[in-house]
Amino acid sequence: MEIGFVGLGKMGGAMVERLLARGHKVSAYARTRESVEAIAAKGAYGAESLEDLVASLPLPRIIWVMVPAGQATDSIIHQLIHFMEPGDCIIDGGNSFYKNSMANARALEEKEIFFLDAGVSGGVWGLENGYCLMVGGEEEAFNLLRPIFVDLAPPGGFLHVGPNGAGHFVKMIHNGIEYGMLQAYAEGFELMHGKEDFGLDLGKIAHLWNQGGVIRSWLLELCENIFREEPDLKSVWAYVEDSGEGRWTVAEAMEQDAPAPVITTALLERLRSRQSSFFSAKVIAALRKEFGGHKIRSDHDE
């Protein structure tokens, strides 16, 4: 098939490479000319502009947008509308908020342009292993893109999950679950790391748990790699970013009046990691002294 790609970052560029390797023709455009030239050297058509990108594709035109969620994605989609025709299709493959995706779908429907919201998981390993794709939108458009999904995903790795918005909603929940899993692994390994008198080898334990253990996973495979390279993680700064999906998942839980304590706590722990000193802990320590006479520890206490 022939497809256009907007955005050639870590994910977008690798997805284009995977499609090219499987015989698809790809036209590519990005904000930086260097990334366009780099992917053109691998066989893609390097578009000079969004208009050039659209013009390079046969009808019905298919364009995958892979830029940061929010204003950047909305801006690209609304620019593309001016160059596209009824029957064309835009896929938003970024981590957009699902309600924004529903709004973009309505705007494109007025122009009779198909819209798919595709949650994409796989990270930097996707080029080699494939991407898990959670797709929302019209089934007609989904079926049109099936050859693309087949080659981007591993076997069984893509699914039409529902109407517009459903793809990004499912990806949001996927990432919310990821927050909780990462937090659980992190706490467990911290407890083992702190048990110094046992001299535990965290890399070997991660490998062991993946041999039939109930908590085996790809994340544990990555833990094994990490701890084998640097058991104490001395070069890693204890500052954890969040890309938005965890916050949206917690907000969705509140909107549904549904308890999600694990995901909520995992999100709050990420926020706490960004404090050089935990002021909240200072408040609690001071209050415990006030009501119970408990000693406040200082930096000099062992």
Short mmCIF file of N, CA, C and O in Angstrom, two decimals, residues 99-191:
data_model
loop_
_atom_site.label_atom_id
_atom_site.label_comp_id
_atom_site.label_asym_id
_atom_site.label_seq_id
_atom_site.Cartn_x
_atom_site.Cartn_y
_atom_site.Cartn_z
N LYS A 99 -11.20 12.07 24.17
CA LYS A 99 -12.29 13.01 23.88
C LYS A 99 -11.87 14.00 22.79
O LYS A 99 -12.71 14.43 21.99
N ASN A 100 -10.59 14.34 22.73
CA ASN A 100 -10.09 15.17 21.63
C ASN A 100 -10.19 14.42 20.31
O ASN A 100 -10.51 15.01 19.26
N SER A 101 -9.92 13.13 20.34
CA SER A 101 -10.01 12.31 19.13
C SER A 101 -11.45 12.24 18.63
O SER A 101 -11.71 12.27 17.42
N MET A 102 -12.39 12.15 19.55
CA MET A 102 -13.80 12.14 19.16
C MET A 102 -14.18 13.46 18.49
O MET A 102 -14.92 13.48 17.50
N ALA A 103 -13.65 14.57 19.01
CA ALA A 103 -13.93 15.88 18.41
C ALA A 103 -13.31 15.99 17.03
O ALA A 103 -13.94 16.51 16.09
N ASN A 104 -12.08 15.50 16.86
CA ASN A 104 -11.45 15.52 15.54
C ASN A 104 -12.21 14.65 14.55
O ASN A 104 -12.32 14.99 13.37
N ALA A 105 -12.73 13.53 15.02
CA ALA A 105 -13.51 12.65 14.15
C ALA A 105 -14.75 13.36 13.64
O ALA A 105 -15.11 13.24 12.46
N ARG A 106 -15.42 14.11 14.52
CA ARG A 106 -16.62 14.84 14.10
C ARG A 106 -16.28 15.91 13.07
O ARG A 106 -17.02 16.12 12.09
N ALA A 107 -15.16 16.61 13.27
CA ALA A 107 -14.75 17.64 12.32
C ALA A 107 -14.45 17.04 10.95
O ALA A 107 -14.81 17.62 9.90
N LEU A 108 -13.81 15.88 10.92
CA LEU A 108 -13.48 15.24 9.65
C LEU A 108 -14.72 14.62 9.00
O LEU A 108 -14.82 14.57 7.77
N GLU A 109 -15.66 14.18 9.81
CA GLU A 109 -16.88 13.60 9.27
C GLU A 109 -17.65 14.62 8.44
O GLU A 109 -18.26 14.28 7.41
N GLU A 110 -17.60 15.87 8.86
CA GLU A 110 -18.27 16.94 8.10
C GLU A 110 -17.68 17.08 6.71
O GLU A 110 -18.36 17.51 5.78
N LYS A 111 -16.40 16.72 6.56
CA LYS A 111 -15.72 16.78 5.25
C LYS A 111 -15.74 15.43 4.54
O LYS A 111 -15.12 15.29 3.49
N GLU A 112 -16.43 14.45 5.13
CA GLU A 112 -16.51 13.08 4.61
C GLU A 112 -15.14 12.43 4.50
O GLU A 112 -14.86 11.64 3.60
N ILE A 113 -14.28 12.78 5.46
CA ILE A 113 -12.94 12.18 5.56
C ILE A 113 -12.95 11.21 6.72
O ILE A 113 -13.38 11.54 7.83
N PHE A 114 -12.47 10.00 6.50
CA PHE A 114 -12.42 9.00 7.57
C PHE A 114 -11.37 9.39 8.61
O PHE A 114 -10.35 10.02 8.30
N PHE A 115 -11.61 8.95 9.85
CA PHE A 115 -10.66 9.20 10.93
C PHE A 115 -10.55 7.96 11.79
O PHE A 115 -11.55 7.36 12.19
N LEU A 116 -9.33 7.53 12.05
CA LEU A 116 -9.06 6.44 12.97
C LEU A 116 -8.14 6.92 14.09
O LEU A 116 -7.16 7.64 13.81
N ASP A 117 -8.47 6.57 15.31
CA ASP A 117 -7.56 6.85 16.43
C ASP A 117 -6.90 5.54 16.81
O ASP A 117 -7.56 4.57 17.18
N ALA A 118 -5.59 5.52 16.68
CA ALA A 118 -4.83 4.28 16.88
C ALA A 118 -3.89 4.43 18.07
O ALA A 118 -2.90 5.16 18.00
N GLY A 119 -4.20 3.73 19.16
CA GLY A 119 -3.25 3.65 20.25
C GLY A 119 -2.12 2.73 19.86
O GLY A 119 -2.36 1.64 19.35
N VAL A 120 -0.89 3.16 20.08
CA VAL A 120 0.28 2.39 19.63
C VAL A 120 1.18 2.10 20.83
O VAL A 120 1.60 3.01 21.53
N SER A 121 1.47 0.83 21.06
CA SER A 121 2.40 0.44 22.11
C SER A 121 3.51 -0.40 21.50
O SER A 121 3.28 -1.18 20.59
N GLY A 122 4.69 -0.24 22.03
CA GLY A 122 5.83 -0.99 21.50
C GLY A 122 7.14 -0.27 21.71
O GLY A 122 8.20 -0.88 21.74
N GLY A 123 7.05 1.06 21.84
CA GLY A 123 8.24 1.84 22.13
C GLY A 123 9.34 1.66 21.12
O GLY A 123 9.11 1.38 19.94
N VAL A 124 10.57 1.76 21.61
CA VAL A 124 11.73 1.69 20.72
C VAL A 124 11.97 0.27 20.20
O VAL A 124 12.78 0.07 19.30
N TRP A 125 11.28 -0.71 20.78
CA TRP A 125 11.44 -2.10 20.33
C TRP A 125 10.48 -2.46 19.20
O TRP A 125 10.52 -3.55 18.65
N GLY A 126 9.60 -1.54 18.86
CA GLY A 126 8.58 -1.83 17.87
C GLY A 126 9.12 -2.12 16.48
O GLY A 126 8.54 -2.91 15.74
N LEU A 127 10.20 -1.46 16.10
CA LEU A 127 10.76 -1.69 14.76
C LEU A 127 11.08 -3.16 14.57
O LEU A 127 10.79 -3.75 13.52
N GLU A 128 11.66 -3.78 15.59
CA GLU A 128 12.05 -5.19 15.49
C GLU A 128 10.90 -6.13 15.82
O GLU A 128 10.67 -7.12 15.12
N ASN A 129 10.15 -5.82 16.88
CA ASN A 129 9.16 -6.75 17.41
C ASN A 129 7.73 -6.48 16.93
O ASN A 129 6.87 -7.36 17.07
N GLY A 130 7.48 -5.29 16.40
CA GLY A 130 6.13 -4.92 16.00
C GLY A 130 5.43 -4.10 17.06
O GLY A 130 5.85 -4.03 18.21
N TYR A 131 4.34 -3.47 16.67
CA TYR A 131 3.59 -2.57 17.55
C TYR A 131 2.21 -3.15 17.85
O TYR A 131 1.54 -3.66 16.95
N CYS A 132 1.79 -3.02 19.10
CA CYS A 132 0.44 -3.39 19.48
C CYS A 132 -0.47 -2.21 19.14
O CYS A 132 -0.24 -1.09 19.61
N LEU A 133 -1.49 -2.43 18.32
CA LEU A 133 -2.33 -1.35 17.80
C LEU A 133 -3.77 -1.51 18.27
O LEU A 133 -4.40 -2.54 18.02
N MET A 134 -4.28 -0.48 18.92
CA MET A 134 -5.65 -0.44 19.42
C MET A 134 -6.39 0.61 18.62
O MET A 134 -6.15 1.81 18.82
N VAL A 135 -7.28 0.22 17.73
CA VAL A 135 -7.80 1.14 16.72
C VAL A 135 -9.29 1.41 16.94
O VAL A 135 -10.10 0.48 17.06
N GLY A 136 -9.64 2.69 16.94
CA GLY A 136 -11.04 3.10 17.00
C GLY A 136 -11.43 3.82 15.73
O GLY A 136 -10.59 4.45 15.07
N GLY A 137 -12.71 3.73 15.36
CA GLY A 137 -13.19 4.43 14.16
C GLY A 137 -14.07 3.55 13.30
O GLY A 137 -14.48 2.45 13.70
N GLU A 138 -14.34 4.04 12.10
CA GLU A 138 -15.23 3.31 11.18
C GLU A 138 -14.59 2.00 10.72
O GLU A 138 -13.41 1.95 10.37
N GLU A 139 -15.40 0.95 10.69
CA GLU A 139 -14.87 -0.35 10.25
C GLU A 139 -14.42 -0.31 8.80
O GLU A 139 -13.47 -0.99 8.41
N GLU A 140 -15.10 0.49 7.97
CA GLU A 140 -14.71 0.60 6.56
C GLU A 140 -13.28 1.10 6.44
O GLU A 140 -12.48 0.58 5.66
N ALA A 141 -12.95 2.12 7.23
CA ALA A 141 -11.59 2.66 7.20
C ALA A 141 -10.60 1.67 7.79
O ALA A 141 -9.48 1.51 7.29
N PHE A 142 -11.01 1.00 8.86
CA PHE A 142 -10.14 0.00 9.49
C PHE A 142 -9.78 -1.10 8.49
O PHE A 142 -8.61 -1.51 8.39
N ASN A 143 -10.77 -1.59 7.76
CA ASN A 143 -10.51 -2.65 6.78
C ASN A 143 -9.63 -2.16 5.64
O ASN A 143 -8.82 -2.92 5.10
N LEU A 144 -9.79 -0.88 5.27
CA LEU A 144 -8.93 -0.30 4.24
C LEU A 144 -7.46 -0.33 4.67
O LEU A 144 -6.57 -0.59 3.85
N LEU A 145 -7.23 -0.10 5.96
CA LEU A 145 -5.86 -0.03 6.49
C LEU A 145 -5.31 -1.38 6.94
O LEU A 145 -4.16 -1.45 7.39
N ARG A 146 -6.07 -2.43 6.81
CA ARG A 146 -5.66 -3.72 7.35
C ARG A 146 -4.25 -4.15 6.90
O ARG A 146 -3.46 -4.64 7.72
N PRO A 147 -3.88 -4.01 5.61
CA PRO A 147 -2.52 -4.41 5.22
C PRO A 147 -1.43 -3.64 5.97
O PRO A 147 -0.36 -4.20 6.24
N ILE A 148 -1.71 -2.38 6.31
CA ILE A 148 -0.75 -1.59 7.08
C ILE A 148 -0.65 -2.13 8.50
O ILE A 148 0.44 -2.32 9.05
N PHE A 149 -1.80 -2.40 9.12
CA PHE A 149 -1.81 -2.90 10.48
C PHE A 149 -1.12 -4.26 10.57
O PHE A 149 -0.37 -4.53 11.53
N VAL A 150 -1.36 -5.11 9.58
CA VAL A 150 -0.76 -6.45 9.57
C VAL A 150 0.76 -6.35 9.62
O VAL A 150 1.43 -7.10 10.35
N ASP A 151 1.33 -5.42 8.87
CA ASP A 151 2.78 -5.32 8.79
C ASP A 151 3.40 -4.48 9.90
O ASP A 151 4.60 -4.61 10.18
N LEU A 152 2.62 -3.63 10.54
CA LEU A 152 3.15 -2.88 11.69
C LEU A 152 3.14 -3.71 12.96
O LEU A 152 3.98 -3.54 13.84
N ALA A 153 2.17 -4.61 13.08
CA ALA A 153 1.96 -5.36 14.32
C ALA A 153 2.56 -6.75 14.24
O ALA A 153 2.75 -7.31 13.16
N PRO A 154 2.84 -7.36 15.40
CA PRO A 154 3.17 -8.78 15.42
C PRO A 154 1.90 -9.59 15.19
O PRO A 154 0.80 -9.01 15.20
N PRO A 155 1.97 -10.89 14.99
CA PRO A 155 0.76 -11.69 14.78
C PRO A 155 -0.26 -11.49 15.92
O PRO A 155 0.09 -11.61 17.09
N GLY A 156 -1.49 -11.18 15.54
CA GLY A 156 -2.53 -10.96 16.53
C GLY A 156 -2.39 -9.64 17.28
O GLY A 156 -3.08 -9.44 18.30
N GLY A 157 -1.56 -8.75 16.80
CA GLY A 157 -1.22 -7.54 17.55
C GLY A 157 -1.99 -6.30 17.18
O GLY A 157 -1.54 -5.19 17.51
N PHE A 158 -3.12 -6.43 16.48
CA PHE A 158 -3.95 -5.25 16.21
C PHE A 158 -5.41 -5.64 16.32
O PHE A 158 -5.79 -6.79 16.10
N LEU A 159 -6.24 -4.63 16.68
CA LEU A 159 -7.66 -4.92 16.89
C LEU A 159 -8.48 -3.65 16.70
O LEU A 159 -8.07 -2.57 17.13
N HIS A 160 -9.62 -3.82 16.02
CA HIS A 160 -10.61 -2.73 15.96
C HIS A 160 -11.40 -2.81 17.25
O HIS A 160 -12.21 -3.72 17.45
N VAL A 161 -11.19 -1.84 18.17
CA VAL A 161 -11.76 -1.96 19.52
C VAL A 161 -13.10 -1.27 19.66
O VAL A 161 -13.81 -1.48 20.65
N GLY A 162 -13.49 -0.41 18.69
CA GLY A 162 -14.77 0.28 18.82
C GLY A 162 -14.83 1.53 17.96
O GLY A 162 -14.01 1.72 17.06
N PRO A 163 -15.79 2.41 18.23
CA PRO A 163 -15.96 3.63 17.43
C PRO A 163 -14.88 4.66 17.72
O PRO A 163 -13.97 4.41 18.53
N ASN A 164 -14.99 5.81 17.08
CA ASN A 164 -13.99 6.87 17.27
C ASN A 164 -13.82 7.20 18.74
O ASN A 164 -14.80 7.38 19.48
N GLY A 165 -12.58 7.30 19.15
CA GLY A 165 -12.25 7.56 20.55
C GLY A 165 -11.89 6.31 21.31
O GLY A 165 -11.13 6.36 22.29
N ALA A 166 -12.43 5.16 20.88
CA ALA A 166 -12.20 3.92 21.62
C ALA A 166 -10.73 3.48 21.59
O ALA A 166 -10.22 2.94 22.57
N GLY A 167 -10.06 3.71 20.46
CA GLY A 167 -8.66 3.31 20.35
C GLY A 167 -7.79 4.03 21.36
O GLY A 167 -7.00 3.42 22.08
N HIS A 168 -7.94 5.35 21.43
CA HIS A 168 -7.14 6.12 22.37
C HIS A 168 -7.60 5.92 23.81
O HIS A 168 -6.80 6.03 24.74
N PHE A 169 -8.88 5.60 24.01
CA PHE A 169 -9.35 5.28 25.35
C PHE A 169 -8.69 4.00 25.86
O PHE A 169 -8.19 3.94 26.99
N VAL A 170 -8.68 2.96 25.02
CA VAL A 170 -8.07 1.69 25.42
C VAL A 170 -6.57 1.87 25.67
O VAL A 170 -6.01 1.32 26.62
N LYS A 171 -5.91 2.69 24.84
CA LYS A 171 -4.48 2.95 25.06
C LYS A 171 -4.26 3.71 26.36
O LYS A 171 -3.27 3.49 27.08
N MET A 172 -5.16 4.62 26.70
CA MET A 172 -5.06 5.36 27.95
C MET A 172 -5.11 4.40 29.14
O MET A 172 -4.29 4.48 30.06
N ILE A 173 -6.06 3.46 29.11
CA ILE A 173 -6.18 2.49 30.19
C ILE A 173 -4.96 1.57 30.21
O ILE A 173 -4.43 1.21 31.27
N HIS A 174 -4.49 1.17 29.03
CA HIS A 174 -3.26 0.37 28.91
C HIS A 174 -2.11 1.05 29.65
O HIS A 174 -1.39 0.43 30.43
N ASN A 175 -1.95 2.34 29.42
CA ASN A 175 -0.84 3.05 30.05
C ASN A 175 -1.08 3.27 31.54
O ASN A 175 -0.14 3.31 32.33
N GLY A 176 -2.35 3.41 31.93
CA GLY A 176 -2.65 3.50 33.34
C GLY A 176 -2.25 2.22 34.07
O GLY A 176 -1.66 2.26 35.15
N ILE A 177 -2.57 1.08 33.47
CA ILE A 177 -2.16 -0.21 34.04
C ILE A 177 -0.64 -0.29 34.10
O ILE A 177 -0.06 -0.79 35.08
N GLU A 178 0.00 0.20 33.06
CA GLU A 178 1.47 0.21 33.03
C GLU A 178 2.04 0.97 34.23
O GLU A 178 3.02 0.54 34.84
N TYR A 179 1.41 2.10 34.59
CA TYR A 179 1.87 2.87 35.75
C TYR A 179 1.89 1.98 36.99
O TYR A 179 2.86 1.97 37.75
N GLY A 180 0.78 1.25 37.21
CA GLY A 180 0.69 0.40 38.39
C GLY A 180 1.71 -0.72 38.37
O GLY A 180 2.32 -1.04 39.40
N MET A 181 1.91 -1.35 37.21
CA MET A 181 2.87 -2.43 37.11
C MET A 181 4.29 -1.94 37.38
O MET A 181 5.05 -2.59 38.12
N LEU A 182 4.65 -0.81 36.79
CA LEU A 182 5.99 -0.26 37.02
C LEU A 182 6.21 0.04 38.49
O LEU A 182 7.28 -0.22 39.04
N GLN A 183 5.19 0.60 39.15
CA GLN A 183 5.31 0.95 40.56
C GLN A 183 5.50 -0.30 41.42
O GLN A 183 6.33 -0.33 42.33
N ALA A 184 4.74 -1.36 41.11
CA ALA A 184 4.86 -2.59 41.89
C ALA A 184 6.25 -3.21 41.72
O ALA A 184 6.88 -3.63 42.71
N TYR A 185 6.74 -3.28 40.49
CA TYR A 185 8.08 -3.81 40.27
C TYR A 185 9.12 -2.95 41.00
O TYR A 185 10.04 -3.47 41.66
N ALA A 186 8.98 -1.63 40.89
CA ALA A 186 9.96 -0.73 41.49
C ALA A 186 10.01 -0.91 43.00
O ALA A 186 11.10 -0.96 43.60
N GLU A 187 8.85 -1.04 43.64
CA GLU A 187 8.83 -1.20 45.10
C GLU A 187 9.43 -2.54 45.51
O GLU A 187 10.17 -2.62 46.51
N GLY A 188 9.13 -3.59 44.76
CA GLY A 188 9.69 -4.90 45.09
C GLY A 188 11.19 -4.93 44.97
O GLY A 188 11.90 -5.44 45.86
N PHE A 189 11.72 -4.36 43.88
CA PHE A 189 13.17 -4.36 43.71
C PHE A 189 13.85 -3.44 44.71
O PHE A 189 14.98 -3.70 45.13
N GLU A 190 13.17 -2.37 45.13
CA GLU A 190 13.75 -1.51 46.16
C GLU A 190 13.90 -2.26 47.48
O GLU A 190 14.93 -2.15 48.17
N LEU A 191 12.90 -3.07 47.83
CA LEU A 191 12.98 -3.85 49.07
C LEU A 191 14.12 -4.86 49.00
O LEU A 191 14.86 -5.07 49.98
#
